[in-house]
mmCIF file of C-alpha atoms in Angstrom:
data_model
loop_
_atom_site.group_PDB
_atom_site.id
_atom_site.type_symbol
_atom_site.label_atom_id
_atom_site.label_comp_id
_atom_site.label_asym_id
_atom_site.label_seq_id
_atom_site.Cartn_x
_atom_site.Cartn_y
_atom_site.Cartn_z
ATOM 1 C CA MET A 1 0.000 0.000 0.000
ATOM 2 C CA GLU A 2 1.372 3.354 -1.026
ATOM 3 C CA GLU A 3 -0.459 5.477 1.557
ATOM 4 C CA LEU A 4 -1.231 5.175 5.263
ATOM 5 C CA ALA A 5 -4.712 6.330 4.264
ATOM 6 C CA LEU A 6 -5.123 3.089 2.270
ATOM 7 C CA HIS A 7 -3.951 0.971 5.222
ATOM 8 C CA ILE A 8 -6.480 2.827 7.370
ATOM 9 C CA LEU A 9 -9.303 2.205 4.881
ATOM 10 C CA ASP A 10 -8.412 -1.480 4.784
ATOM 11 C CA LEU A 11 -8.246 -1.876 8.562
ATOM 12 C CA VAL A 12 -11.510 -0.025 9.188
ATOM 13 C CA GLN A 13 -13.116 -2.637 6.918
ATOM 14 C CA ASN A 14 -11.955 -5.222 9.499
ATOM 15 C CA CYS A 15 -13.702 -3.196 12.227
ATOM 16 C CA VAL A 16 -16.907 -3.235 10.177
ATOM 17 C CA GLU A 17 -16.625 -6.973 9.675
ATOM 18 C CA ALA A 18 -16.102 -7.356 13.424
ATOM 19 C CA GLN A 19 -19.503 -5.658 13.866
ATOM 20 C CA ALA A 20 -18.198 -2.501 15.511
ATOM 21 C CA SER A 21 -20.732 0.296 16.030
ATOM 22 C CA TRP A 22 -17.996 2.913 16.398
ATOM 23 C CA VAL A 23 -14.454 3.339 15.090
ATOM 24 C CA TYR A 24 -11.944 5.929 16.225
ATOM 25 C CA ILE A 25 -9.059 6.744 13.873
ATOM 26 C CA ARG A 26 -6.186 8.891 15.057
ATOM 27 C CA VAL A 27 -3.132 10.043 13.104
ATOM 28 C CA ALA A 28 -0.683 11.965 15.267
ATOM 29 C CA GLU A 29 2.430 13.561 13.812
ATOM 30 C CA ASP A 30 5.001 15.191 16.027
ATOM 31 C CA PRO A 31 7.667 16.871 13.886
ATOM 32 C CA ALA A 32 9.681 17.836 16.991
ATOM 33 C CA LEU A 33 9.892 14.246 18.228
ATOM 34 C CA ASN A 34 10.082 12.882 14.662
ATOM 35 C CA THR A 35 7.213 10.469 15.272
ATOM 36 C CA LEU A 36 4.040 9.556 13.446
ATOM 37 C CA SER A 37 1.515 7.231 14.994
ATOM 38 C CA VAL A 38 -1.662 5.731 13.649
ATOM 39 C CA SER A 39 -4.262 4.156 15.885
ATOM 40 C CA ILE A 40 -7.524 2.463 14.988
ATOM 41 C CA GLU A 41 -9.840 1.537 17.826
ATOM 42 C CA ASP A 42 -13.220 -0.159 17.649
ATOM 43 C CA ASN A 43 -15.860 -1.790 19.838
ATOM 44 C CA GLY A 44 -16.192 -4.834 17.597
ATOM 45 C CA ARG A 45 -16.095 -8.439 18.696
ATOM 46 C CA GLY A 46 -12.386 -8.388 19.538
ATOM 47 C CA MET A 47 -9.813 -11.176 19.419
ATOM 48 C CA ASN A 48 -8.357 -13.623 21.911
ATOM 49 C CA GLU A 49 -4.588 -14.088 22.205
ATOM 50 C CA GLU A 50 -4.413 -16.839 19.657
ATOM 51 C CA GLN A 51 -6.425 -14.834 17.109
ATOM 52 C CA GLN A 52 -4.167 -11.816 17.712
ATOM 53 C CA ALA A 53 -1.060 -13.888 17.063
ATOM 54 C CA ARG A 54 -2.621 -15.204 13.887
ATOM 55 C CA ALA A 55 -3.790 -11.716 12.796
ATOM 56 C CA ILE A 56 -0.188 -10.579 12.396
ATOM 57 C CA ASP A 57 0.619 -13.737 10.430
ATOM 58 C CA PRO A 58 0.207 -13.011 6.699
ATOM 59 C CA PHE A 59 -1.110 -16.520 6.092
ATOM 60 C CA TYR A 60 -4.116 -16.163 8.380
ATOM 61 C CA THR A 61 -7.582 -14.697 7.800
ATOM 62 C CA THR A 62 -11.162 -15.097 9.074
ATOM 63 C CA ARG A 63 -12.380 -14.768 5.496
ATOM 64 C CA THR A 64 -13.360 -17.909 3.628
ATOM 65 C CA THR A 65 -13.096 -16.815 -0.022
ATOM 66 C CA ARG A 66 -9.326 -16.419 0.050
ATOM 67 C CA LYS A 67 -6.813 -18.091 2.312
ATOM 68 C CA VAL A 68 -4.570 -15.185 3.310
ATOM 69 C CA GLY A 69 -5.388 -11.955 5.203
ATOM 70 C CA LEU A 70 -2.862 -9.235 4.511
ATOM 71 C CA GLY A 71 -4.244 -6.019 5.993
ATOM 72 C CA ILE A 72 -2.664 -6.194 9.453
ATOM 73 C CA PRO A 73 0.685 -7.734 8.372
ATOM 74 C CA LEU A 74 1.069 -5.004 5.699
ATOM 75 C CA LEU A 75 0.659 -2.156 8.198
ATOM 76 C CA LYS A 76 2.939 -3.914 10.703
ATOM 77 C CA ALA A 77 5.657 -4.238 8.053
ATOM 78 C CA ALA A 78 5.219 -0.594 6.970
ATOM 79 C CA ALA A 79 5.766 0.584 10.573
ATOM 80 C CA GLU A 80 8.646 -1.768 11.337
ATOM 81 C CA ASP A 81 10.428 -0.854 8.073
ATOM 82 C CA THR A 82 10.978 2.635 9.511
ATOM 83 C CA GLY A 83 12.262 1.344 12.859
ATOM 84 C CA GLY A 84 8.825 1.889 14.393
ATOM 85 C CA SER A 85 6.563 -0.502 16.255
ATOM 86 C CA PHE A 86 3.198 -2.203 16.020
ATOM 87 C CA THR A 87 0.832 -3.451 18.708
ATOM 88 C CA ILE A 88 -2.598 -5.022 18.968
ATOM 89 C CA THR A 89 -4.600 -4.714 22.181
ATOM 90 C CA SER A 90 -7.778 -6.740 22.175
ATOM 91 C CA ALA A 91 -10.017 -9.107 24.074
ATOM 92 C CA PRO A 92 -13.160 -10.979 23.024
ATOM 93 C CA GLY A 93 -16.202 -8.722 23.425
ATOM 94 C CA ARG A 94 -14.046 -5.700 24.198
ATOM 95 C CA GLY A 95 -13.068 -4.393 20.794
ATOM 96 C CA THR A 96 -9.637 -3.926 19.293
ATOM 97 C CA LEU A 97 -6.989 -1.224 19.368
ATOM 98 C CA ILE A 98 -4.321 -1.260 16.692
ATOM 99 C CA GLU A 99 -1.361 1.086 17.027
ATOM 100 C CA ALA A 100 1.426 1.613 14.520
ATOM 101 C CA SER A 101 4.304 4.020 15.183
ATOM 102 C CA PHE A 102 6.645 5.276 12.509
ATOM 103 C CA VAL A 103 9.903 7.188 12.462
ATOM 104 C CA ARG A 104 8.447 10.231 10.667
ATOM 105 C CA ASP A 105 11.402 11.305 8.537
ATOM 106 C CA HIS A 106 12.557 7.769 7.671
ATOM 107 C CA ILE A 107 13.079 7.336 3.929
ATOM 108 C CA ASP A 108 10.785 4.289 3.872
ATOM 109 C CA ARG A 109 7.960 5.954 5.802
ATOM 110 C CA VAL A 110 4.776 5.689 3.745
ATOM 111 C CA PRO A 111 3.103 9.105 3.228
ATOM 112 C CA VAL A 112 -0.191 9.768 5.038
ATOM 113 C CA GLY A 113 -1.795 10.124 1.613
ATOM 114 C CA ASN A 114 -5.320 11.069 0.749
ATOM 115 C CA MET A 115 -7.389 10.895 3.933
ATOM 116 C CA ALA A 116 -10.238 12.784 2.222
ATOM 117 C CA ASP A 117 -10.632 9.900 -0.237
ATOM 118 C CA THR A 118 -10.409 7.292 2.535
ATOM 119 C CA LEU A 119 -12.962 9.030 4.748
ATOM 120 C CA SER A 120 -15.380 9.768 1.901
ATOM 121 C CA ALA A 121 -15.260 6.083 0.894
ATOM 122 C CA LEU A 122 -16.056 5.102 4.501
ATOM 123 C CA LEU A 123 -18.870 7.681 4.728
ATOM 124 C CA ALA A 124 -20.404 6.416 1.488
ATOM 125 C CA LEU A 125 -20.204 2.767 2.540
ATOM 126 C CA HIS A 126 -20.956 2.648 6.247
ATOM 127 C CA ASN A 127 -23.891 4.819 7.203
ATOM 128 C CA ASN A 128 -24.548 2.797 10.365
ATOM 129 C CA ILE A 129 -21.136 3.237 11.993
ATOM 130 C CA GLU A 130 -20.037 6.175 14.115
ATOM 131 C CA LEU A 131 -16.674 7.311 12.871
ATOM 132 C CA ARG A 132 -14.370 9.701 14.638
ATOM 133 C CA TYR A 133 -11.210 10.885 12.928
ATOM 134 C CA GLU A 134 -8.502 13.058 14.365
ATOM 135 C CA HIS A 135 -5.331 14.181 12.614
ATOM 136 C CA VAL A 136 -2.801 16.079 14.683
ATOM 137 C CA VAL A 137 0.315 17.682 13.205
ATOM 138 C CA GLY A 138 2.340 19.474 15.904
ATOM 139 C CA ASP A 139 -0.043 22.054 17.394
ATOM 140 C CA ARG A 140 -2.564 21.900 14.533
ATOM 141 C CA SER A 141 -5.395 19.418 14.358
ATOM 142 C CA PHE A 142 -8.466 18.451 12.399
ATOM 143 C CA CYS A 143 -11.311 16.371 13.789
ATOM 144 C CA LEU A 144 -14.286 14.840 12.026
ATOM 145 C CA SER A 145 -17.127 13.084 13.815
ATOM 146 C CA THR A 146 -20.070 11.399 12.114
ATOM 147 C CA ALA A 147 -22.112 11.921 15.309
ATOM 148 C CA VAL A 148 -21.806 15.684 14.763
ATOM 149 C CA LEU A 149 -22.323 15.406 10.995
ATOM 150 C CA ARG A 150 -25.403 13.264 11.542
ATOM 151 C CA GLU A 151 -26.995 16.088 13.555
ATOM 152 C CA ILE A 152 -26.669 18.274 10.474
ATOM 153 C CA CYS A 153 -27.280 15.726 7.701
ATOM 154 C CA GLY A 154 -29.503 13.077 9.281
ATOM 155 C CA ASP A 155 -30.108 10.055 7.065
ATOM 156 C CA GLU A 156 -28.734 11.913 4.052
ATOM 157 C CA LEU A 157 -25.171 11.618 5.443
ATOM 158 C CA SER A 158 -24.242 8.874 2.981
ATOM 159 C CA HIS A 159 -25.982 10.496 0.001
ATOM 160 C CA PRO A 160 -23.493 10.894 -2.894
ATOM 161 C CA ARG A 161 -23.897 14.683 -3.005
ATOM 162 C CA ILE A 162 -23.253 15.042 0.738
ATOM 163 C CA VAL A 163 -20.279 12.633 0.595
ATOM 164 C CA SER A 164 -18.784 14.545 -2.360
ATOM 165 C CA TRP A 165 -19.128 17.816 -0.471
ATOM 166 C CA LEU A 166 -17.514 16.306 2.630
ATOM 167 C CA ARG A 167 -14.637 14.944 0.542
ATOM 168 C CA SER A 168 -13.767 18.488 -0.622
ATOM 169 C CA TYR A 169 -14.236 19.811 2.898
ATOM 170 C CA ILE A 170 -11.908 17.183 4.428
ATOM 171 C CA SER A 171 -9.370 17.812 1.683
ATOM 172 C CA GLU A 172 -9.299 21.553 2.519
ATOM 173 C CA GLN A 173 -8.920 20.825 6.229
ATOM 174 C CA GLU A 174 -6.187 18.230 5.684
ATOM 175 C CA ASN A 175 -4.253 20.597 3.400
ATOM 176 C CA SER A 176 -4.341 23.324 6.027
ATOM 177 C CA LEU A 177 -2.535 20.964 8.443
ATOM 178 C CA GLU A 178 0.433 20.721 6.109
ATOM 179 C CA VAL A 179 1.254 24.452 6.021
ATOM 180 C CA MET B 1 -13.304 27.514 2.682
ATOM 181 C CA LYS B 2 -16.413 25.353 2.895
ATOM 182 C CA SER B 3 -18.792 26.215 5.713
ATOM 183 C CA ILE B 4 -21.167 24.133 7.803
ATOM 184 C CA GLU B 5 -23.939 26.507 6.681
ATOM 185 C CA GLU B 6 -23.283 25.367 3.102
ATOM 186 C CA LEU B 7 -23.628 21.733 4.255
ATOM 187 C CA ARG B 8 -26.955 22.504 5.919
ATOM 188 C CA ARG B 9 -28.293 24.051 2.704
ATOM 189 C CA LEU B 10 -27.070 21.093 0.622
ATOM 190 C CA ARG B 11 -28.730 18.632 2.993
ATOM 191 C CA GLU B 12 -32.041 20.487 2.652
ATOM 192 C CA GLU B 13 -31.725 20.390 -1.137
ATOM 193 C CA VAL B 14 -30.953 16.645 -1.086
ATOM 194 C CA ARG B 15 -33.872 16.001 1.251
ATOM 195 C CA GLN B 16 -36.321 17.787 -1.046
ATOM 196 C CA MET B 17 -35.051 15.756 -4.011
ATOM 197 C CA THR B 18 -35.136 12.359 -2.279
ATOM 198 C CA LYS B 19 -38.599 13.032 -0.803
ATOM 199 C CA LEU B 20 -39.935 12.933 -4.356
ATOM 200 C CA ARG B 21 -38.871 9.336 -4.830
ATOM 201 C CA GLU B 22 -39.667 6.532 -2.435
ATOM 202 C CA GLY B 23 -38.544 2.902 -2.367
ATOM 203 C CA SER B 24 -35.227 1.146 -2.788
ATOM 204 C CA PRO B 25 -32.693 2.096 -5.475
ATOM 205 C CA GLU B 26 -33.190 0.517 -8.889
ATOM 206 C CA ILE B 27 -29.505 0.164 -9.685
ATOM 207 C CA LYS B 28 -26.777 -0.989 -7.306
ATOM 208 C CA ILE B 29 -23.093 -0.361 -8.007
ATOM 209 C CA ILE B 30 -21.050 -2.768 -5.867
ATOM 210 C CA VAL B 31 -17.306 -2.142 -5.585
ATOM 211 C CA GLY B 32 -14.933 -4.829 -4.260
ATOM 212 C CA MET B 33 -13.302 -3.244 -1.192
ATOM 213 C CA GLY B 34 -11.206 -6.114 0.181
ATOM 214 C CA THR B 35 -7.450 -5.646 0.741
ATOM 215 C CA CYS B 36 -6.852 -6.782 -2.853
ATOM 216 C CA GLY B 37 -9.375 -4.270 -4.232
ATOM 217 C CA ILE B 38 -8.002 -1.391 -2.151
ATOM 218 C CA ALA B 39 -4.421 -2.204 -3.192
ATOM 219 C CA ALA B 40 -5.541 -2.183 -6.848
ATOM 220 C CA GLY B 41 -7.205 1.251 -6.596
ATOM 221 C CA ALA B 42 -10.796 0.491 -5.513
ATOM 222 C CA ARG B 43 -10.932 3.611 -3.297
ATOM 223 C CA GLU B 44 -10.538 5.896 -6.330
ATOM 224 C CA THR B 45 -13.005 3.764 -8.302
ATOM 225 C CA LEU B 46 -15.600 3.985 -5.529
ATOM 226 C CA ASN B 47 -15.129 7.733 -5.085
ATOM 227 C CA THR B 48 -15.423 8.268 -8.851
ATOM 228 C CA PHE B 49 -18.803 6.503 -8.875
ATOM 229 C CA VAL B 50 -19.977 8.551 -5.869
ATOM 230 C CA GLN B 51 -18.808 11.781 -7.476
ATOM 231 C CA GLU B 52 -20.324 11.046 -10.898
ATOM 232 C CA VAL B 53 -23.659 10.063 -9.347
ATOM 233 C CA ALA B 54 -23.559 13.296 -7.303
ATOM 234 C CA GLU B 55 -22.472 15.644 -10.077
ATOM 235 C CA GLN B 56 -24.918 14.291 -12.617
ATOM 236 C CA SER B 57 -27.697 14.179 -9.961
ATOM 237 C CA ILE B 58 -28.520 10.569 -10.850
ATOM 238 C CA GLU B 59 -31.255 9.294 -8.525
ATOM 239 C CA GLY B 60 -32.193 5.681 -7.795
ATOM 240 C CA VAL B 61 -28.589 4.470 -7.754
ATOM 241 C CA SER B 62 -26.743 3.251 -4.676
ATOM 242 C CA VAL B 63 -23.001 2.678 -4.321
ATOM 243 C CA THR B 64 -22.079 -0.156 -1.938
ATOM 244 C CA GLN B 65 -19.271 -2.664 -1.394
ATOM 245 C CA SER B 66 -18.432 -6.327 -1.402
ATOM 246 C CA GLY B 67 -15.401 -8.045 0.081
ATOM 247 C CA CYS B 68 -12.867 -10.165 -1.746
ATOM 248 C CA VAL B 69 -14.659 -12.446 -4.207
ATOM 249 C CA GLY B 70 -11.551 -14.405 -5.198
ATOM 250 C CA LEU B 71 -10.900 -12.473 -8.419
ATOM 251 C CA CYS B 72 -7.962 -10.573 -6.893
ATOM 252 C CA ASP B 73 -5.973 -10.468 -10.144
ATOM 253 C CA ARG B 74 -8.824 -8.589 -11.845
ATOM 254 C CA GLU B 75 -9.484 -5.968 -9.151
ATOM 255 C CA PRO B 76 -10.941 -3.391 -8.902
ATOM 256 C CA ILE B 77 -14.040 -5.502 -9.551
ATOM 257 C CA VAL B 78 -17.380 -3.726 -9.910
ATOM 258 C CA GLU B 79 -20.767 -5.371 -10.115
ATOM 259 C CA VAL B 80 -23.751 -3.492 -11.498
ATOM 260 C CA GLN B 81 -27.106 -4.900 -10.379
ATOM 261 C CA HIS B 82 -30.171 -3.746 -12.245
ATOM 262 C CA GLY B 83 -33.124 -5.814 -11.076
ATOM 263 C CA ALA B 84 -32.266 -9.444 -11.795
ATOM 264 C CA GLU B 85 -29.546 -8.452 -14.244
ATOM 265 C CA ARG B 86 -25.985 -8.660 -12.902
ATOM 266 C CA THR B 87 -22.909 -7.444 -14.747
ATOM 267 C CA ILE B 88 -19.386 -7.883 -13.383
ATOM 268 C CA TYR B 89 -16.679 -5.561 -14.685
ATOM 269 C CA ALA B 90 -12.951 -6.163 -14.206
ATOM 270 C CA ARG B 91 -10.094 -3.708 -13.667
ATOM 271 C CA VAL B 92 -12.372 -0.720 -13.231
ATOM 272 C CA THR B 93 -10.163 2.371 -13.204
ATOM 273 C CA PRO B 94 -11.727 5.829 -12.569
ATOM 274 C CA GLU B 95 -11.810 6.342 -16.370
ATOM 275 C CA ARG B 96 -13.714 3.082 -16.816
ATOM 276 C CA ALA B 97 -16.016 4.014 -13.924
ATOM 277 C CA ARG B 98 -16.991 7.241 -15.698
ATOM 278 C CA ARG B 99 -17.781 5.323 -18.913
ATOM 279 C CA ILE B 100 -19.820 2.741 -16.968
ATOM 280 C CA VAL B 101 -21.902 5.583 -15.528
ATOM 281 C CA THR B 102 -22.471 7.171 -18.952
ATOM 282 C CA GLU B 103 -23.059 4.041 -21.027
ATOM 283 C CA HIS B 104 -24.452 1.456 -18.607
ATOM 284 C CA ILE B 105 -26.086 3.345 -15.716
ATOM 285 C CA LYS B 106 -27.488 6.189 -17.804
ATOM 286 C CA GLY B 107 -27.564 4.639 -21.279
ATOM 287 C CA GLY B 108 -28.607 1.094 -20.334
ATOM 288 C CA ARG B 109 -25.901 -0.541 -22.498
ATOM 289 C CA THR B 110 -23.362 -2.917 -20.924
ATOM 290 C CA ILE B 111 -19.717 -2.613 -22.001
ATOM 291 C CA ALA B 112 -18.898 -6.121 -23.241
ATOM 292 C CA GLU B 113 -15.111 -5.758 -23.454
ATOM 293 C CA TRP B 114 -14.740 -5.178 -19.682
ATOM 294 C CA ILE B 115 -17.157 -7.859 -18.493
ATOM 295 C CA THR B 116 -15.622 -10.755 -16.569
ATOM 296 C CA ARG B 117 -16.980 -14.093 -15.349
ATOM 297 C CA ASN B 118 -16.609 -15.466 -11.833
#
């Protein structure tokens, strides 16, 4: 995967499959400490220790149509390639927290990429999940919450015209973090 | 910069439009969003469909997802369901997505050269 945003999209799909009703995505960049961390937390069905060990194994999946699950191993490798770390915290019935830390200026660090495209895809696809996204860069931050958006948009939140508008909005907000 | 006030107005506009039509969507566009699909560009494909449907104000069409269907080498895979009729397209780039909207969704003609079998 060429963007962290694509890893995030892929892993949130796992949360959906694990029947989460909320997902919290956080991307925190600290230029001063030269760190970048990504965390994805959900209240889905969770995993026991054996399932967690198998989740980081590229030859394991819960899916039946194909024999290998690559989402988690790919993000783990992307983090570890920069000298960073990767952890899963989970228990059955208690949801899952995935954390990947990167050395921010490492030459192999995958760019954050297009979070507007990732979030608009998730908004279009998963109307029944509460999504909270936070992107912090130094002392700047952008936060998006579907609970807040739902107060404004109601059931029309996943309508193509609303999603397209939100994609441009997120893109503007994300770009202003980079300055 | 886009304002929340603008979003409120858009929502009202969308609500007025959708109130006019009841019932479930006639056409479903289903994009494969498994790891294999995402790695092959399914996010851009999905967003292109959403954007085209929005910009051309096409009603009665929904954009949804499927997981990996075992055709990983042909991703992004897109299925168009129109009643009982199902068409599966392979390697749907954003350019192909735009042509599917124009010719199949709006024009009612399938694009034979991109159809794949499962």
